PDB file of C-alpha atoms in Angstrom:
ATOM      1  CA  MET E   1      63.794 106.721 119.547  1.00 55.00           C
ATOM      2  CA  ALA E   2      61.562 108.442 117.287  1.00 53.00           C
ATOM      3  CA  LYS E   3      62.280 112.003 119.829  1.00 53.00           C
ATOM      4  CA  LYS E   4      65.841 111.673 118.595  1.00 54.00           C
ATOM      5  CA  ILE E   5      65.080 110.379 114.926  1.00 53.00           C
ATOM      6  CA  PHE E   6      63.294 113.737 114.606  1.00 47.00           C
ATOM      7  CA  SER E   7      65.479 115.554 116.018  1.00 52.00           C
ATOM      8  CA  CYS E   8      67.547 114.564 113.583  1.00 50.00           C
ATOM      9  CA  VAL E   9      65.610 114.746 111.126  1.00 47.00           C
ATOM     10  CA  LEU E  10      65.085 118.379 112.370  1.00 46.00           C
ATOM     11  CA  ALA E  11      68.723 119.335 112.729  1.00 47.00           C
ATOM     12  CA  ALA E  12      69.174 117.801 109.523  1.00 48.00           C
ATOM     13  CA  LEU E  13      66.726 120.591 107.938  1.00 46.00           C
ATOM     14  CA  LEU E  14      67.960 123.243 109.621  1.00 45.00           C
ATOM     15  CA  ALA E  15      71.093 122.373 108.754  1.00 48.00           C
ATOM     16  CA  SER E  16      70.288 122.033 105.005  1.00 51.00           C
ATOM     17  CA  ALA E  17      68.970 125.531 105.147  1.00 55.00           C
ATOM     18  CA  VAL E  18      71.727 127.472 106.393  1.00 74.00           C
ATOM     19  CA  TYR E  19      73.896 125.925 103.948  1.00 79.00           C
ATOM     20  CA  ALA E  20      70.703 126.655 101.313  1.00 86.00           C
ATOM     21  CA  LYS E  21      73.854 128.635  98.388  1.00 95.00           C
ATOM     22  CA  GLN E  22      76.557 127.647  96.146  1.00 96.00           C
ATOM     23  CA  VAL E  23      79.984 127.718  95.104  1.00 97.00           C
ATOM     24  CA  VAL E  24      81.822 126.617  92.024  1.00 97.00           C
ATOM     25  CA  MET E  25      85.770 126.368  92.324  1.00 96.00           C
ATOM     26  CA  LEU E  26      87.560 127.986  89.526  1.00 96.00           C
ATOM     27  CA  ARG E  27      90.739 126.462  90.322  1.00 94.00           C
ATOM     28  CA  ASP E  28      91.882 123.037  89.254  1.00 86.00           C
ATOM     29  CA  ASP E  29      92.858 121.332  92.221  1.00 87.00           C
ATOM     30  CA  GLY E  30      91.637 124.285  94.370  1.00 93.00           C
ATOM     31  CA  ALA E  31      92.131 123.433  98.451  1.00 96.00           C
ATOM     32  CA  LEU E  32      89.425 122.644 100.844  1.00 97.00           C
ATOM     33  CA  ARG E  33      90.613 123.647 104.521  1.00 97.00           C
ATOM     34  CA  LYS E  34      89.747 122.623 108.403  1.00 97.00           C
ATOM     35  CA  ASP E  35      88.991 125.415 111.013  1.00 94.00           C
ATOM     36  CA  ASN E  36      92.004 124.472 113.181  1.00 94.00           C
ATOM     37  CA  LYS E  37      90.713 125.957 116.326  1.00 92.00           C
ATOM     38  CA  LYS E  38      93.470 128.565 116.383  1.00 92.00           C
ATOM     39  CA  GLY E  39      92.029 131.755 113.945  1.00 92.00           C
ATOM     40  CA  GLY E  40      93.373 129.671 110.696  1.00 95.00           C
ATOM     41  CA  ALA E  41      92.008 127.164 107.889  1.00 96.00           C
ATOM     42  CA  GLU E  42      94.846 124.620 107.693  1.00 96.00           C
ATOM     43  CA  TYR E  43      94.940 122.033 103.818  1.00 97.00           C
ATOM     44  CA  ALA E  44      91.822 119.829 104.023  1.00 97.00           C
ATOM     45  CA  MET E  45      93.004 118.203 100.939  1.00 96.00           C
ATOM     46  CA  ASN E  46      92.115 119.519  96.936  1.00 94.00           C
ATOM     47  CA  ILE E  47      89.288 119.576  94.621  1.00 93.00           C
ATOM     48  CA  ALA E  48      88.971 119.322  90.728  1.00 91.00           C
ATOM     49  CA  VAL E  49      87.421 122.352  88.677  1.00 92.00           C
ATOM     50  CA  GLY E  50      83.910 123.065  88.385  1.00 93.00           C
ATOM     51  CA  THR E  51      83.036 121.092  91.872  1.00 95.00           C
ATOM     52  CA  GLU E  52      80.046 122.789  93.635  1.00 96.00           C
ATOM     53  CA  PHE E  53      80.089 123.827  97.308  1.00 97.00           C
ATOM     54  CA  GLU E  54      76.536 124.284  99.518  1.00 97.00           C
ATOM     55  CA  TRP E  55      77.524 127.860 100.953  1.00 96.00           C
ATOM     56  CA  ASP E  56      75.388 129.158 104.894  1.00 92.00           C
ATOM     57  CA  GLY E  57      76.608 132.908 102.538  1.00 94.00           C
ATOM     58  CA  SER E  58      79.225 134.141 104.309  1.00 92.00           C
ATOM     59  CA  THR E  59      82.392 135.280 104.303  1.00 95.00           C
ATOM     60  CA  VAL E  60      84.859 134.866 107.426  1.00 95.00           C
ATOM     61  CA  PHE E  61      88.392 136.171 107.595  1.00 96.00           C
ATOM     62  CA  LEU E  62      90.868 133.868 109.267  1.00 96.00           C
ATOM     63  CA  THR E  63      94.861 133.613 108.804  1.00 96.00           C
ATOM     64  CA  ASP E  64      96.552 131.204 105.908  1.00 96.00           C
ATOM     65  CA  VAL E  65      98.232 129.167 107.846  1.00 94.00           C
ATOM     66  CA  ASN E  66      99.530 127.036 104.518  1.00 91.00           C
ATOM     67  CA  ASN E  67      99.729 130.112 102.720  1.00 90.00           C
ATOM     68  CA  SER E  68     102.569 131.526 104.929  1.00 89.00           C
ATOM     69  CA  ASN E  69     100.589 132.424 107.300  1.00 91.00           C
ATOM     70  CA  LYS E  70      98.744 135.399 105.741  1.00 93.00           C
ATOM     71  CA  PRO E  71      96.476 136.422 108.564  1.00 94.00           C
ATOM     72  CA  ASN E  72      92.943 137.936 107.396  1.00 94.00           C
ATOM     73  CA  THR E  73      92.029 135.236 104.483  1.00 96.00           C
ATOM     74  CA  GLU E  74      88.820 135.948 102.746  1.00 97.00           C
ATOM     75  CA  PHE E  75      87.489 132.433 102.521  1.00 97.00           C
ATOM     76  CA  TYR E  76      83.595 131.243 101.482  1.00 97.00           C
ATOM     77  CA  LYS E  77      82.513 128.960 104.845  1.00 96.00           C
ATOM     78  CA  VAL E  78      80.812 125.734 102.858  1.00 97.00           C
ATOM     79  CA  ARG E  79      79.662 122.270 103.600  1.00 96.00           C
ATOM     80  CA  TYR E  80      80.529 119.442 100.822  1.00 97.00           C
ATOM     81  CA  GLN E  81      79.311 115.716 101.622  1.00 95.00           C
ATOM     82  CA  GLY E  82      78.094 116.663 104.545  1.00 93.00           C
ATOM     83  CA  GLU E  83      80.885 118.543 106.298  1.00 95.00           C
ATOM     84  CA  GLU E  84      82.215 122.152 107.046  1.00 96.00           C
ATOM     85  CA  TYR E  85      85.453 123.545 104.852  1.00 97.00           C
ATOM     86  CA  PHE E  86      86.623 126.963 103.714  1.00 97.00           C
ATOM     87  CA  VAL E  87      87.896 127.773 100.478  1.00 97.00           C
ATOM     88  CA  ARG E  88      89.982 131.019  99.567  1.00 96.00           C
ATOM     89  CA  LYS E  89      87.930 133.028  97.638  1.00 96.00           C
ATOM     90  CA  THR E  90      90.773 133.975  95.089  1.00 96.00           C
ATOM     91  CA  GLU E  91      90.264 130.284  94.170  1.00 97.00           C
ATOM     92  CA  ALA E  92      85.463 129.861  94.124  1.00 97.00           C
ATOM     93  CA  ILE E  93      83.354 131.847  93.082  1.00 97.00           C
ATOM     94  CA  ASP E  94      79.488 132.258  94.147  1.00 96.00           C
ATOM     95  CA  LEU E  95      76.261 131.179  91.843  1.00 96.00           C
ATOM     96  CA  ASP E  96      73.823 133.965  93.523  1.00 93.00           C
ATOM     97  CA  ASP E  97      72.769 135.555  90.187  1.00 94.00           C
ATOM     98  CA  LYS E  98      75.418 133.405  88.153  1.00 96.00           C
ATOM     99  CA  ARG E  99      75.345 130.006  86.417  1.00 96.00           C
ATOM    100  CA  ILE E 100      78.276 127.569  85.171  1.00 97.00           C
ATOM    101  CA  GLY E 101      79.324 127.608  81.858  1.00 97.00           C
ATOM    102  CA  VAL E 102      82.141 126.957  78.939  1.00 97.00           C
ATOM    103  CA  ILE E 103      84.576 128.849  76.554  1.00 97.00           C
ATOM    104  CA  THR E 104      83.526 126.772  72.785  1.00 97.00           C
ATOM    105  CA  THR E 105      85.857 129.429  70.445  1.00 95.00           C
ATOM    106  CA  THR E 106      88.945 131.174  71.140  1.00 95.00           C
ATOM    107  CA  ALA E 107      87.475 135.218  73.147  1.00 97.00           C
ATOM    108  CA  THR E 108      88.746 137.892  73.623  1.00 97.00           C
ATOM    109  CA  LEU E 109      88.286 139.600  76.946  1.00 97.00           C
ATOM    110  CA  PHE E 110      86.358 142.981  77.644  1.00 97.00           C
ATOM    111  CA  ASP E 111      86.943 145.208  80.347  1.00 96.00           C
ATOM    112  CA  LYS E 112      83.527 146.229  80.293  1.00 94.00           C
ATOM    113  CA  ALA E 113      80.454 145.051  78.145  1.00 94.00           C
ATOM    114  CA  ARG E 114      81.751 147.305  75.358  1.00 92.00           C
ATOM    115  CA  PRO E 115      83.425 146.804  72.557  1.00 91.00           C
ATOM    116  CA  SER E 116      85.800 149.415  72.387  1.00 91.00           C
ATOM    117  CA  SER E 117      87.047 147.835  75.528  1.00 93.00           C
ATOM    118  CA  PHE E 118      88.487 145.003  74.281  1.00 89.00           C
ATOM    119  CA  ARG E 119      91.958 143.993  75.806  1.00 87.00           C
ATOM    120  CA  ASN E 120      94.636 141.957  74.298  1.00 86.00           C
ATOM    121  CA  ALA E 121      94.013 139.029  76.440  1.00 94.00           C
ATOM    122  CA  PHE E 122      91.658 135.829  75.080  1.00 95.00           C
ATOM    123  CA  LEU E 123      90.210 132.712  76.762  1.00 96.00           C
ATOM    124  CA  ASP E 124      90.788 128.902  75.052  1.00 93.00           C
ATOM    125  CA  PRO E 125      88.640 126.726  73.841  1.00 94.00           C
ATOM    126  CA  ALA E 126      87.342 124.442  76.784  1.00 95.00           C
ATOM    127  CA  THR E 127      87.511 127.232  79.396  1.00 95.00           C
ATOM    128  CA  PHE E 128      85.097 126.286  82.794  1.00 96.00           C
ATOM    129  CA  VAL E 129      83.462 130.146  83.374  1.00 97.00           C
ATOM    130  CA  VAL E 130      80.632 131.488  85.933  1.00 98.00           C
ATOM    131  CA  ILE E 131      78.619 133.325  84.020  1.00 98.00           C
ATOM    132  CA  GLY E 132      77.134 136.772  85.114  1.00 97.00           C
ATOM    133  CA  GLN E 133      75.047 139.464  84.222  1.00 95.00           C
ATOM    134  CA  SER E 134      74.246 140.293  80.539  1.00 95.00           C
ATOM    135  CA  GLU E 135      74.091 142.773  78.689  1.00 94.00           C
ATOM    136  CA  ALA E 136      73.459 143.715  74.119  1.00 93.00           C
ATOM    137  CA  PRO E 137      74.543 147.629  73.478  1.00 88.00           C
ATOM    138  CA  TYR E 138      74.886 148.386  69.897  1.00 85.00           C
ATOM    139  CA  GLY E 139      72.553 145.114  69.536  1.00 90.00           C
ATOM    140  CA  ILE E 140      76.257 143.027  70.526  1.00 93.00           C
ATOM    141  CA  GLY E 141      75.389 140.627  73.126  1.00 96.00           C
ATOM    142  CA  PHE E 142      77.877 140.238  75.716  1.00 97.00           C
ATOM    143  CA  SER E 143      77.640 138.538  79.739  1.00 97.00           C
ATOM    144  CA  GLU E 144      79.917 138.811  82.289  1.00 97.00           C
ATOM    145  CA  VAL E 145      82.871 135.735  82.957  1.00 98.00           C
ATOM    146  CA  TYR E 146      84.704 135.000  86.314  1.00 98.00           C
ATOM    147  CA  PHE E 147      87.709 132.153  85.776  1.00 97.00           C
ATOM    148  CA  TRP E 148      90.988 131.152  87.019  1.00 96.00           C
ATOM    149  CA  ASP E 149      93.096 133.553  86.273  1.00 95.00           C
ATOM    150  CA  SER E 150      96.307 131.135  86.509  1.00 90.00           C
ATOM    151  CA  SER E 151      99.038 133.993  85.873  1.00 91.00           C
ATOM    152  CA  ALA E 152      97.723 135.853  88.776  1.00 93.00           C
ATOM    153  CA  TRP E 153      96.794 133.166  90.496  1.00 93.00           C
ATOM    154  CA  THR E 154      93.336 135.068  91.404  1.00 96.00           C
ATOM    155  CA  VAL E 155      89.626 135.052  90.054  1.00 97.00           C
ATOM    156  CA  LYS E 156      88.899 137.660  87.917  1.00 97.00           C
ATOM    157  CA  LYS E 157      85.903 139.439  86.303  1.00 97.00           C
ATOM    158  CA  ARG E 158      85.584 140.795  82.142  1.00 97.00           C
ATOM    159  CA  TYR E 159      83.431 140.227  79.812  1.00 97.00           C
ATOM    160  CA  VAL E 160      82.582 138.698  76.352  1.00 97.00           C
ATOM    161  CA  GLN E 161      80.200 138.504  73.842  1.00 97.00           C
ATOM    162  CA  GLU E 162      77.820 135.681  74.764  1.00 96.00           C
ATOM    163  CA  THR E 163      78.058 133.856  71.057  1.00 96.00           C
ATOM    164  CA  LYS E 164      81.210 132.131  72.814  1.00 97.00           C
ATOM    165  CA  LEU E 165      79.614 130.707  75.559  1.00 97.00           C
ATOM    166  CA  SER E 166      77.835 127.251  75.901  1.00 97.00           C
ATOM    167  CA  TYR E 167      75.578 126.053  78.801  1.00 96.00           C
ATOM    168  CA  SER E 168      75.142 122.809  77.775  1.00 96.00           C
ATOM    169  CA  GLU E 169      75.532 120.224  81.080  1.00 96.00           C
ATOM    170  CA  ALA E 170      77.524 117.613  78.349  1.00 97.00           C
ATOM    171  CA  ASN E 171      80.177 120.273  76.983  1.00 97.00           C
ATOM    172  CA  ILE E 172      80.363 121.875  81.085  1.00 96.00           C
ATOM    173  CA  LYS E 173      80.966 118.016  81.653  1.00 96.00           C
ATOM    174  CA  ALA E 174      83.315 117.573  78.979  1.00 96.00           C
ATOM    175  CA  VAL E 175      85.145 120.840  80.235  1.00 96.00           C
ATOM    176  CA  ARG E 176      84.880 119.184  83.912  1.00 93.00           C
ATOM    177  CA  TYR E 177      87.083 116.197  82.633  1.00 94.00           C
ATOM    178  CA  ILE E 178      90.044 117.942  80.137  1.00 94.00           C
ATOM    179  CA  THR E 179      90.337 120.310  82.353  1.00 91.00           C
ATOM    180  CA  HIS E 180      91.524 118.039  85.695  1.00 89.00           C
ATOM    181  CA  ALA E 181      93.160 115.763  82.936  1.00 91.00           C
ATOM    182  CA  LEU E 182      95.742 118.527  82.707  1.00 88.00           C
ATOM    183  CA  SER E 183      96.789 118.880  85.991  1.00 85.00           C
ATOM    184  CA  LEU E 184      97.528 115.103  85.954  1.00 86.00           C
ATOM    185  CA  LYS E 185     101.099 113.757  85.739  1.00 81.00           C
ATOM    186  CA  ASP E 186     100.206 109.821  85.333  1.00 85.00           C
ATOM    187  CA  LYS E 187     100.141 109.419  81.237  1.00 82.00           C
ATOM    188  CA  GLU E 188      96.972 106.726  81.442  1.00 87.00           C
ATOM    189  CA  MET E 189      95.128 108.719  83.982  1.00 92.00           C
ATOM    190  CA  LYS E 190      95.251 112.272  82.271  1.00 91.00           C
ATOM    191  CA  LYS E 191      94.826 109.582  78.852  1.00 91.00           C
ATOM    192  CA  ASN E 192      91.463 107.770  80.837  1.00 94.00           C
ATOM    193  CA  TYR E 193      89.512 111.769  81.083  1.00 95.00           C
ATOM    194  CA  ILE E 194      91.288 112.849  78.127  1.00 95.00           C
ATOM    195  CA  GLU E 195      88.374 109.854  77.308  1.00 95.00           C
ATOM    196  CA  LYS E 196      85.749 111.400  78.964  1.00 96.00           C
ATOM    197  CA  ALA E 197      85.872 114.450  78.218  1.00 96.00           C
ATOM    198  CA  LEU E 198      85.961 112.850  74.260  1.00 96.00           C
ATOM    199  CA  ASP E 199      82.691 110.986  75.077  1.00 97.00           C
ATOM    200  CA  VAL E 200      80.493 113.431  76.358  1.00 97.00           C
ATOM    201  CA  VAL E 201      81.209 116.817  74.214  1.00 97.00           C
ATOM    202  CA  GLU E 202      78.625 118.146  71.936  1.00 96.00           C
ATOM    203  CA  ASP E 203      80.456 121.302  70.579  1.00 95.00           C
ATOM    204  CA  GLY E 204      82.909 121.322  67.865  1.00 93.00           C
ATOM    205  CA  SER E 205      85.064 123.076  68.843  1.00 94.00           C
ATOM    206  CA  ILE E 206      85.517 122.414  72.032  1.00 96.00           C
ATOM    207  CA  ARG E 207      86.349 118.103  70.722  1.00 95.00           C
ATOM    208  CA  GLU E 208      89.389 119.846  68.642  1.00 92.00           C
ATOM    209  CA  PHE E 209      90.805 120.919  71.600  1.00 92.00           C
ATOM    210  CA  ILE E 210      90.131 118.369  73.492  1.00 93.00           C
ATOM    211  CA  GLN E 211      90.870 116.002  70.469  1.00 90.00           C
ATOM    212  CA  ALA E 212      94.323 118.046  69.797  1.00 84.00           C
ATOM    213  CA  GLU E 213      94.960 117.432  73.628  1.00 87.00           C
ATOM    214  CA  MET E 214      94.594 113.668  72.888  1.00 88.00           C
ATOM    215  CA  ASP E 215      96.507 113.575  69.740  1.00 81.00           C
ATOM    216  CA  LYS E 216      99.553 114.959  72.293  1.00 78.00           C
ATOM    217  CA  VAL E 217      99.515 111.822  75.395  1.00 82.00           C
ATOM    218  CA  ALA E 218      98.646 109.328  72.219  1.00 79.00           C
ATOM    219  CA  GLY E 219     100.662 111.049  69.827  1.00 79.00           C
ATOM    220  CA  THR E 220     102.152 109.157  66.323  1.00 83.00           C
ATOM    221  CA  VAL E 221     105.459 108.360  65.493  1.00 89.00           C
ATOM    222  CA  GLU E 222     106.020 109.681  61.361  1.00 91.00           C
ATOM    223  CA  GLU E 223     109.602 107.673  60.352  1.00 93.00           C
ATOM    224  CA  ILE E 224     111.690 110.832  58.549  1.00 94.00           C
ATOM    225  CA  GLY E 225     114.373 108.495  57.388  1.00 94.00           C
ATOM    226  CA  ALA E 226     118.240 110.010  58.585  1.00 94.00           C
ATOM    227  CA  VAL E 227     117.977 113.753  58.900  1.00 95.00           C
ATOM    228  CA  SER E 228     121.470 115.226  60.407  1.00 95.00           C
ATOM    229  CA  VAL E 229     120.331 117.683  63.165  1.00 96.00           C
ATOM    230  CA  LYS E 230     122.666 119.585  65.914  1.00 95.00           C
ATOM    231  CA  ILE E 231     121.908 120.242  69.225  1.00 96.00           C
ATOM    232  CA  LYS E 232     121.510 123.818  69.466  1.00 94.00           C
ATOM    233  CA  THR E 233     119.731 124.971  73.566  1.00 92.00           C
ATOM    234  CA  GLY E 234     120.859 129.033  73.035  1.00 88.00           C
ATOM    235  CA  ASN E 235     122.976 128.346  76.611  1.00 91.00           C
ATOM    236  CA  GLY E 236     124.838 126.317  76.482  1.00 90.00           C
ATOM    237  CA  ASP E 237     124.435 123.512  78.756  1.00 92.00           C
ATOM    238  CA  ASN E 238     123.205 119.441  77.889  1.00 94.00           C
ATOM    239  CA  LEU E 239     120.063 118.938  76.949  1.00 95.00           C
ATOM    240  CA  ASN E 240     118.184 115.629  77.855  1.00 95.00           C
ATOM    241  CA  VAL E 241     117.761 112.307  76.284  1.00 96.00           C
ATOM    242  CA  ARG E 242     114.032 111.373  76.740  1.00 95.00           C
ATOM    243  CA  ALA E 243     112.786 106.771  76.352  1.00 91.00           C
ATOM    244  CA  GLU E 244     109.905 108.909  75.139  1.00 88.00           C
ATOM    245  CA  PRO E 245     108.373 112.434  73.894  1.00 89.00           C
ATOM    246  CA  VAL E 246     107.901 114.771  76.409  1.00 87.00           C
ATOM    247  CA  ASP E 247     107.693 112.924  79.945  1.00 82.00           C
ATOM    248  CA  GLY E 248     109.701 109.844  79.522  1.00 86.00           C
ATOM    249  CA  GLU E 249     112.405 108.734  81.614  1.00 90.00           C
ATOM    250  CA  VAL E 250     115.917 111.169  80.872  1.00 95.00           C
ATOM    251  CA  ILE E 251     117.958 108.495  79.644  1.00 95.00           C
ATOM    252  CA  GLU E 252     120.968 110.363  78.635  1.00 95.00           C
ATOM    253  CA  THR E 253     122.515 113.582  78.136  1.00 95.00           C
ATOM    254  CA  VAL E 254     124.308 115.381  75.179  1.00 96.00           C
ATOM    255  CA  VAL E 255     126.792 118.289  74.631  1.00 95.00           C
ATOM    256  CA  ASP E 256     125.879 121.414  73.386  1.00 95.00           C
ATOM    257  CA  GLY E 257     126.908 121.090  69.989  1.00 94.00           C
ATOM    258  CA  ALA E 258     126.893 117.177  69.544  1.00 95.00           C
ATOM    259  CA  SER E 259     125.535 115.909  66.252  1.00 95.00           C
ATOM    260  CA  GLY E 260     123.032 112.556  65.457  1.00 96.00           C
ATOM    261  CA  TYR E 261     120.545 112.001  63.014  1.00 96.00           C
ATOM    262  CA  ALA E 262     116.987 112.459  63.277  1.00 97.00           C
ATOM    263  CA  THR E 263     115.508 109.650  62.031  1.00 96.00           C
ATOM    264  CA  LYS E 264     111.499 110.027  63.951  1.00 95.00           C
ATOM    265  CA  LYS E 265     108.343 112.968  64.287  1.00 95.00           C
ATOM    266  CA  SER E 266     106.629 112.213  66.397  1.00 93.00           C
ATOM    267  CA  SER E 267     103.148 113.997  66.778  1.00 88.00           C
ATOM    268  CA  ILE E 268     102.972 115.462  70.429  1.00 88.00           C
ATOM    269  CA  VAL E 269     103.698 118.659  69.820  1.00 87.00           C
ATOM    270  CA  SER E 270     105.343 121.150  73.286  1.00 88.00           C
ATOM    271  CA  LYS E 271     105.660 124.309  73.936  1.00 88.00           C
ATOM    272  CA  ILE E 272     109.126 124.415  76.019  1.00 92.00           C
ATOM    273  CA  ASP E 273     110.776 128.558  76.193  1.00 91.00           C
ATOM    274  CA  GLY E 274     107.943 129.860  73.829  1.00 90.00           C
ATOM    275  CA  ILE E 275     108.891 127.480  71.155  1.00 93.00           C
ATOM    276  CA  GLU E 276     106.361 125.329  69.625  1.00 92.00           C
ATOM    277  CA  GLU E 277     107.561 122.021  68.675  1.00 94.00           C
ATOM    278  CA  ASN E 278     107.513 118.092  67.846  1.00 94.00           C
ATOM    279  CA  TRP E 279     109.427 115.783  69.384  1.00 95.00           C
ATOM    280  CA  TYR E 280     111.979 113.755  67.279  1.00 96.00           C
ATOM    281  CA  TYR E 281     113.956 110.809  68.131  1.00 96.00           C
ATOM    282  CA  VAL E 282     118.201 110.555  67.679  1.00 97.00           C
ATOM    283  CA  GLU E 283     120.494 108.210  67.175  1.00 96.00           C
ATOM    284  CA  PHE E 284     123.830 109.852  67.541  1.00 95.00           C
ATOM    285  CA  ALA E 285     128.005 107.854  66.507  1.00 90.00           C
ATOM    286  CA  GLY E 286     129.402 105.765  69.339  1.00 90.00           C
ATOM    287  CA  ASP E 287     128.126 104.689  72.707  1.00 91.00           C
ATOM    288  CA  VAL E 288     125.274 108.083  72.877  1.00 92.00           C
ATOM    289  CA  LYS E 289     122.593 106.061  73.244  1.00 94.00           C
ATOM    290  CA  ALA E 290     119.588 107.114  70.994  1.00 96.00           C
ATOM    291  CA  GLY E 291     116.244 108.409  72.472  1.00 96.00           C
ATOM    292  CA  TRP E 292     113.934 111.883  72.089  1.00 96.00           C
ATOM    293  CA  LEU E 293     114.601 115.052  72.465  1.00 97.00           C
ATOM    294  CA  PHE E 294     112.074 117.932  72.161  1.00 96.00           C
ATOM    295  CA  GLY E 295     112.886 119.907  68.320  1.00 96.00           C
ATOM    296  CA  GLY E 296     112.963 123.285  69.945  1.00 96.00           C
ATOM    297  CA  TYR E 297     116.457 122.325  70.226  1.00 96.00           C
ATOM    298  CA  LEU E 298     117.376 121.079  67.039  1.00 96.00           C
ATOM    299  CA  ASP E 299     119.546 122.864  64.673  1.00 95.00           C
ATOM    300  CA  PHE E 300     118.062 121.064  60.965  1.00 93.00           C
ATOM    301  CA  SER E 301     120.416 123.279  59.095  1.00 84.00           C
ATOM    302  CA  GLN E 302     122.783 120.814  58.292  1.00 67.00           C
ATOM    303  CA  GLU E 303     124.295 119.956  54.629  1.00 54.00           C
TER     304      GLU E 303
END
């Protein structure tokens, strides 16, 4: 019995020694995969941004079964909750000589640690990043950052000014919560995670960002009288009328050009087709049901 216990303890110690490094997920809802024993890695579960894994220091090349059987895809070999998994290298980053942090205020991206290498691209407040080496040319501090680029669908490396970064555990936790919240469809679950973020955040700029997201979810409604409006989609399509702003049930459709009266304005702002606008409660004549419409498709220039 003692030998068996000793063997178990020894095996655990050896496993810990093998998985002595760490990898962190940079994509929210990134995937863990399992070895299918056929030279491929198959989907196992989704993981939130900022989740850390034990890593054995190696990468392997396998067929990504859930990505059109793409061959020779590079994966980190990791351990999570005592089990072995694979994480695509395009979705995570190792923590060798790096540390976790978050962006506090809008941060310009640079190709190099030089002011002249700026790009026309930015990272928003409350972006989760992994921070590498720092340099201070001309007395200006720059840090190497790794982040998830959703447009390129991969982890990118750039530089930002050090003043835009926070290493606070409270701020990191808050950003984990808000990033996960923004990926959720269920309104109550989203609100719950945003509240968790507000409970722990320390940085004022990050708090403002999180509070703005809470305002979008919770929203307030202002009575605005009866403002004449006309549906103007720009392409002749019908427009959905919703029971609630943003993602409420579609209760009616109205034709392009239809007229009505906006009687309420929600504080919730959405960005659709490149247009940022509030949502309005519009009433129509006849049997057409009243409901919420995106303000970007409403013409308020009616007399």
